[in-house]
Tab-separated table of C-alpha atoms in Angstrom:
chain	number	residue	atom	x	y	z
K	772	ASP	CA	3.282	11.094	69.043
K	773	ALA	CA	2.426	10.869	65.330
K	774	LYS	CA	-1.142	10.377	64.382
K	775	THR	CA	-2.780	7.895	62.045
K	776	THR	CA	-6.005	8.280	60.226
K	777	GLN	CA	-8.391	5.320	59.374
K	778	PRO	CA	-11.843	4.888	58.202
K	779	ASN	CA	-14.162	4.341	61.246
K	780	SER	CA	-15.721	1.076	59.564
K	781	MET	CA	-15.466	-1.041	56.380
K	782	GLU	CA	-17.261	-4.005	55.085
K	783	SER	CA	-16.522	-6.825	53.114
K	784	ASN	CA	-17.475	-10.403	51.690
K	785	GLU	CA	-16.152	-13.690	53.053
K	786	GLU	CA	-13.336	-15.192	51.071
K	787	GLU	CA	-12.629	-11.941	49.488
K	788	PRO	CA	-9.591	-9.563	49.912
K	789	VAL	CA	-9.999	-6.647	52.067
K	790	HIS	CA	-7.749	-3.627	51.890
K	791	LEU	CA	-7.568	-1.577	55.004
K	792	PRO	CA	-5.723	2.072	54.563
K	793	CYS	CA	-4.214	4.138	57.096
K	794	ASN	CA	-2.879	7.634	56.328
K	795	HIS	CA	0.242	8.925	58.462
K	796	SER	CA	1.505	12.172	56.910
K	797	THR	CA	3.247	13.124	59.955
K	798	ILE	CA	5.378	9.966	60.082
K	799	SER	CA	9.298	10.659	60.934
K	800	GLY	CA	12.047	8.841	59.506
K	801	THR	CA	12.541	6.361	62.446
K	802	ASP	CA	8.905	5.427	63.012
K	803	TYR	CA	7.708	1.807	62.505
K	804	ILE	CA	4.214	1.051	61.022
K	805	HIS	CA	2.459	-1.548	63.052
K	806	TRP	CA	-1.068	-3.063	62.751
K	807	TYR	CA	-2.778	-4.697	65.706
K	808	ARG	CA	-6.237	-6.063	65.603
K	809	GLN	CA	-8.883	-6.752	68.647
K	810	LEU	CA	-11.429	-9.122	68.313
K	811	PRO	CA	-14.665	-8.725	70.456
K	812	SER	CA	-13.767	-9.253	74.271
K	813	GLN	CA	-10.221	-10.000	73.603
K	814	GLY	CA	-6.830	-8.038	74.027
K	815	PRO	CA	-5.198	-6.599	71.033
K	816	GLU	CA	-3.428	-8.967	68.920
K	817	TYR	CA	-0.325	-8.169	66.443
K	818	VAL	CA	-0.839	-8.567	62.939
K	819	ILE	CA	2.240	-7.038	61.048
K	820	HIS	CA	4.742	-4.364	61.101
K	821	GLY	CA	7.132	-2.501	58.800
K	822	LEU	CA	9.439	0.218	58.177
K	823	THR	CA	9.917	0.909	54.664
K	824	SER	CA	9.502	-2.209	52.566
K	825	ASN	CA	6.354	-4.099	51.864
K	826	VAL	CA	6.035	-7.253	54.361
K	827	ASN	CA	4.342	-10.592	54.191
K	828	ASN	CA	3.264	-12.958	56.986
K	829	ARG	CA	0.793	-15.743	57.446
K	830	MET	CA	-1.787	-13.293	58.603
K	831	ALA	CA	-1.580	-10.432	55.953
K	832	SER	CA	0.622	-8.291	53.816
K	833	LEU	CA	1.690	-4.672	54.545
K	834	ALA	CA	2.170	-2.266	51.485
K	835	ILE	CA	3.832	0.888	52.678
K	836	ALA	CA	3.995	3.904	50.194
K	837	GLU	CA	7.030	5.161	48.906
K	838	ASP	CA	6.993	8.300	50.854
K	839	ARG	CA	5.658	6.540	54.026
K	840	LYS	CA	2.749	8.760	54.255
K	841	SER	CA	0.231	5.903	53.871
K	842	SER	CA	0.111	2.185	54.312
K	843	THR	CA	-2.602	-0.649	53.600
K	844	LEU	CA	-2.974	-3.761	55.360
K	845	ILE	CA	-4.119	-6.616	53.318
K	846	LEU	CA	-6.177	-9.650	54.038
K	847	HIS	CA	-5.892	-11.720	50.948
K	848	ARG	CA	-9.016	-13.815	51.684
K	849	ALA	CA	-11.089	-12.676	54.665
K	850	THR	CA	-12.890	-15.136	56.905
K	851	LEU	CA	-15.701	-14.454	59.516
K	852	ARG	CA	-12.799	-14.729	62.199
K	853	ASP	CA	-11.224	-11.572	60.639
K	854	ALA	CA	-14.064	-9.461	61.930
K	855	ALA	CA	-12.303	-7.172	64.353
K	856	VAL	CA	-11.050	-3.582	64.895
K	857	TYR	CA	-7.900	-3.022	63.289
K	858	TYR	CA	-5.473	-0.492	64.477
K	859	CYS	CA	-2.770	1.321	62.446
K	860	ILE	CA	0.083	2.534	64.928
K	861	LEU	CA	3.159	4.362	64.432
K	862	GLN	CA	5.753	3.243	66.858
K	863	GLY	CA	8.244	5.616	67.646
K	864	ALA	CA	9.182	4.366	71.273
K	865	GLN	CA	8.392	1.823	73.510
K	866	LYS	CA	4.386	2.506	74.087
K	867	LEU	CA	1.856	1.821	71.448
K	868	VAL	CA	-0.595	4.708	70.715
K	869	PHE	CA	-3.704	3.664	69.448
K	870	GLY	CA	-6.135	5.501	67.586
K	871	GLN	CA	-9.894	4.479	67.129
K	872	GLY	CA	-9.192	1.902	64.471
K	873	THR	CA	-11.408	0.541	61.743
K	874	ARG	CA	-14.135	-1.961	62.680
K	875	LEU	CA	-14.240	-4.487	59.869
K	876	THR	CA	-17.276	-6.622	59.289
K	877	ILE	CA	-17.308	-9.638	57.215
K	878	ASN	CA	-20.379	-10.654	55.637
K	879	PRO	CA	-20.903	-14.290	55.039
R	35	ASP	CA	-0.963	-21.884	77.649
R	36	THR	CA	2.110	-19.508	77.865
R	37	GLY	CA	0.602	-16.170	76.886
R	38	VAL	CA	0.039	-13.087	79.129
R	39	SER	CA	-2.417	-13.961	81.996
R	40	GLN	CA	-4.292	-11.314	83.901
R	41	ASP	CA	-6.192	-11.720	87.002
R	42	PRO	CA	-8.861	-11.229	88.061
R	43	ARG	CA	-10.782	-11.099	84.542
R	44	HIS	CA	-13.696	-9.071	86.050
R	45	LYS	CA	-13.730	-6.877	89.009
R	46	ILE	CA	-17.140	-4.801	90.376
R	47	THR	CA	-16.394	-2.570	93.081
R	48	LYS	CA	-17.688	0.408	95.225
R	49	ARG	CA	-16.852	3.870	94.688
R	50	GLY	CA	-13.861	4.768	97.075
R	51	GLN	CA	-12.644	1.139	97.442
R	52	ASN	CA	-9.203	0.221	96.524
R	53	VAL	CA	-8.512	-2.589	93.872
R	54	THR	CA	-5.374	-4.179	92.503
R	55	PHE	CA	-4.896	-6.204	89.469
R	56	ARG	CA	-2.218	-8.708	88.652
R	57	CYS	CA	-0.252	-9.309	85.318
R	58	ASP	CA	1.936	-12.321	84.508
R	59	PRO	CA	3.840	-11.778	81.404
R	60	ILE	CA	5.219	-14.310	79.066
R	61	SER	CA	8.425	-15.855	80.531
R	62	GLU	CA	11.587	-14.137	80.293
R	63	HIS	CA	9.739	-11.065	78.540
R	64	ASN	CA	11.662	-8.211	80.207
R	65	ARG	CA	9.258	-5.474	79.197
R	66	LEU	CA	5.690	-5.159	80.513
R	67	TYR	CA	3.080	-2.540	79.794
R	68	TRP	CA	-0.208	-1.352	81.154
R	69	TYR	CA	-2.900	0.155	79.131
R	70	ARG	CA	-6.475	1.035	79.812
R	71	GLN	CA	-9.567	0.858	77.336
R	72	THR	CA	-12.773	2.640	77.672
R	73	LEU	CA	-15.665	1.485	75.742
R	74	GLY	CA	-15.474	2.128	72.124
R	75	GLN	CA	-11.977	3.618	72.286
R	76	GLY	CA	-8.695	2.253	71.534
R	77	PRO	CA	-6.120	1.490	74.453
R	78	GLU	CA	-4.289	4.309	76.239
R	79	PHE	CA	-0.897	3.514	77.371
R	80	LEU	CA	-0.398	3.856	81.120
R	81	THR	CA	2.970	2.689	82.089
R	82	TYR	CA	5.908	0.588	81.103
R	83	PHE	CA	8.484	-1.359	83.064
R	84	GLN	CA	11.726	-2.743	81.820
R	85	ASN	CA	12.491	-5.399	84.278
R	86	GLU	CA	11.732	-3.911	87.632
R	87	ALA	CA	12.247	-0.542	86.697
R	88	GLN	CA	9.404	1.659	85.787
R	89	LEU	CA	10.711	3.829	82.720
R	90	GLU	CA	7.623	5.724	81.655
R	91	LYS	CA	4.332	6.724	82.987
R	92	SER	CA	1.519	8.494	81.344
R	93	ARG	CA	-0.006	11.621	82.660
R	94	LEU	CA	-3.311	9.346	82.949
R	95	LEU	CA	-1.628	7.448	85.812
R	96	SER	CA	-2.975	10.008	88.472
R	97	ASP	CA	-1.559	9.654	92.050
R	98	ARG	CA	-4.261	7.351	92.923
R	99	PHE	CA	-2.735	4.788	90.361
R	100	SER	CA	0.410	3.008	91.208
R	101	ALA	CA	2.072	-0.139	89.422
R	102	GLU	CA	4.903	-2.189	90.453
R	103	ARG	CA	6.940	-4.954	89.152
R	104	PRO	CA	8.983	-6.571	91.919
R	105	LYS	CA	11.830	-8.850	91.026
R	106	GLY	CA	10.831	-8.078	87.211
R	107	SER	CA	8.453	-10.809	86.854
R	108	PHE	CA	4.756	-10.176	87.655
R	109	SER	CA	3.410	-6.943	87.764
R	110	THR	CA	0.522	-5.120	89.819
R	111	LEU	CA	-1.616	-2.246	89.142
R	112	GLU	CA	-3.236	-0.773	92.133
R	113	ILE	CA	-6.094	1.924	92.045
R	114	GLN	CA	-6.926	3.576	95.279
R	115	ARG	CA	-10.224	5.307	96.246
R	116	THR	CA	-11.869	4.395	92.867
R	117	GLU	CA	-13.995	6.512	90.974
R	118	GLN	CA	-16.710	5.783	88.507
R	119	GLY	CA	-14.445	7.172	85.601
R	120	ASP	CA	-12.060	4.308	86.455
R	121	SER	CA	-14.433	2.065	84.857
R	122	ALA	CA	-12.647	0.339	82.041
R	123	MET	CA	-10.774	-2.630	80.809
R	124	TYR	CA	-7.084	-2.821	82.063
R	125	LEU	CA	-4.795	-4.584	79.403
R	126	CYS	CA	-1.254	-6.049	80.233
R	127	ALA	CA	1.275	-6.731	77.546
R	128	SER	CA	4.629	-7.968	77.345
R	129	SER	CA	7.606	-7.917	75.052
R	130	PRO	CA	11.217	-9.559	74.866
R	131	ARG	CA	14.260	-7.440	75.104
R	132	SER	CA	15.234	-8.372	71.741
R	133	SER	CA	12.206	-6.912	70.210
R	134	GLY	CA	13.387	-3.075	70.529
R	135	ARG	CA	10.994	-0.807	69.052
R	136	ALA	CA	10.016	-2.953	66.085
R	137	GLY	CA	8.709	-5.842	68.018
R	138	GLU	CA	5.215	-7.013	68.846
R	139	GLN	CA	3.509	-6.752	72.124
R	140	PHE	CA	1.908	-9.585	73.434
R	141	PHE	CA	-1.453	-8.758	75.091
R	142	GLY	CA	-3.186	-10.355	77.865
R	143	PRO	CA	-7.238	-10.821	77.892
R	144	GLY	CA	-7.705	-7.744	80.248
R	145	THR	CA	-9.380	-6.999	83.612
R	146	ARG	CA	-12.412	-5.327	83.218
R	147	LEU	CA	-13.482	-3.025	86.113
R	148	THR	CA	-16.749	-1.801	86.993
R	149	VAL	CA	-16.986	1.131	89.635
R	150	LEU	CA	-20.567	1.513	91.158
């Protein structure tokens, strides 16, 4: 299973943008890049995914490097409810292979 | 609420006892997944069903674990002769047929198992 590397933790302030990085240098050509987040005491929640092009949805934006060896999840205006563990996942098959994720803290 | 539901939400048992968890996926989702999450770690894949067929099992799924999905609707995960190392959050997720590899998985709230 292809591996991702994320910082263990990040901190940001409310109403500011947040950029969460992910390195995936061993990504294969058919792997999708997925981001999920897990709020305290809840199951993981889908955030966004992409293959090659940058993607936007109501929750976030995903910026994918041209060589696909890294990506960045962008929360445009963080709120306290965005405090969670964010997982960057390469999906080459049906199952999701989670790493340790990045614990995001939002300061009021 | 039409999300994935799991029952029970919490289970405390004594070592050596058998436990069974239930997962009800989102209606018409033909794919169903089980994951296990220990404290401070990300979820780990256990097994995956497409309709009633169990298509993949992780090596984490020892002989004491069995999962079923009769009729391709709800699923059960049974752990026999529980051990303290089985203490974890057991998560269920589902996804529709149309999603392929690119689609999202919808997770339930999980069942927290504590083995004393």
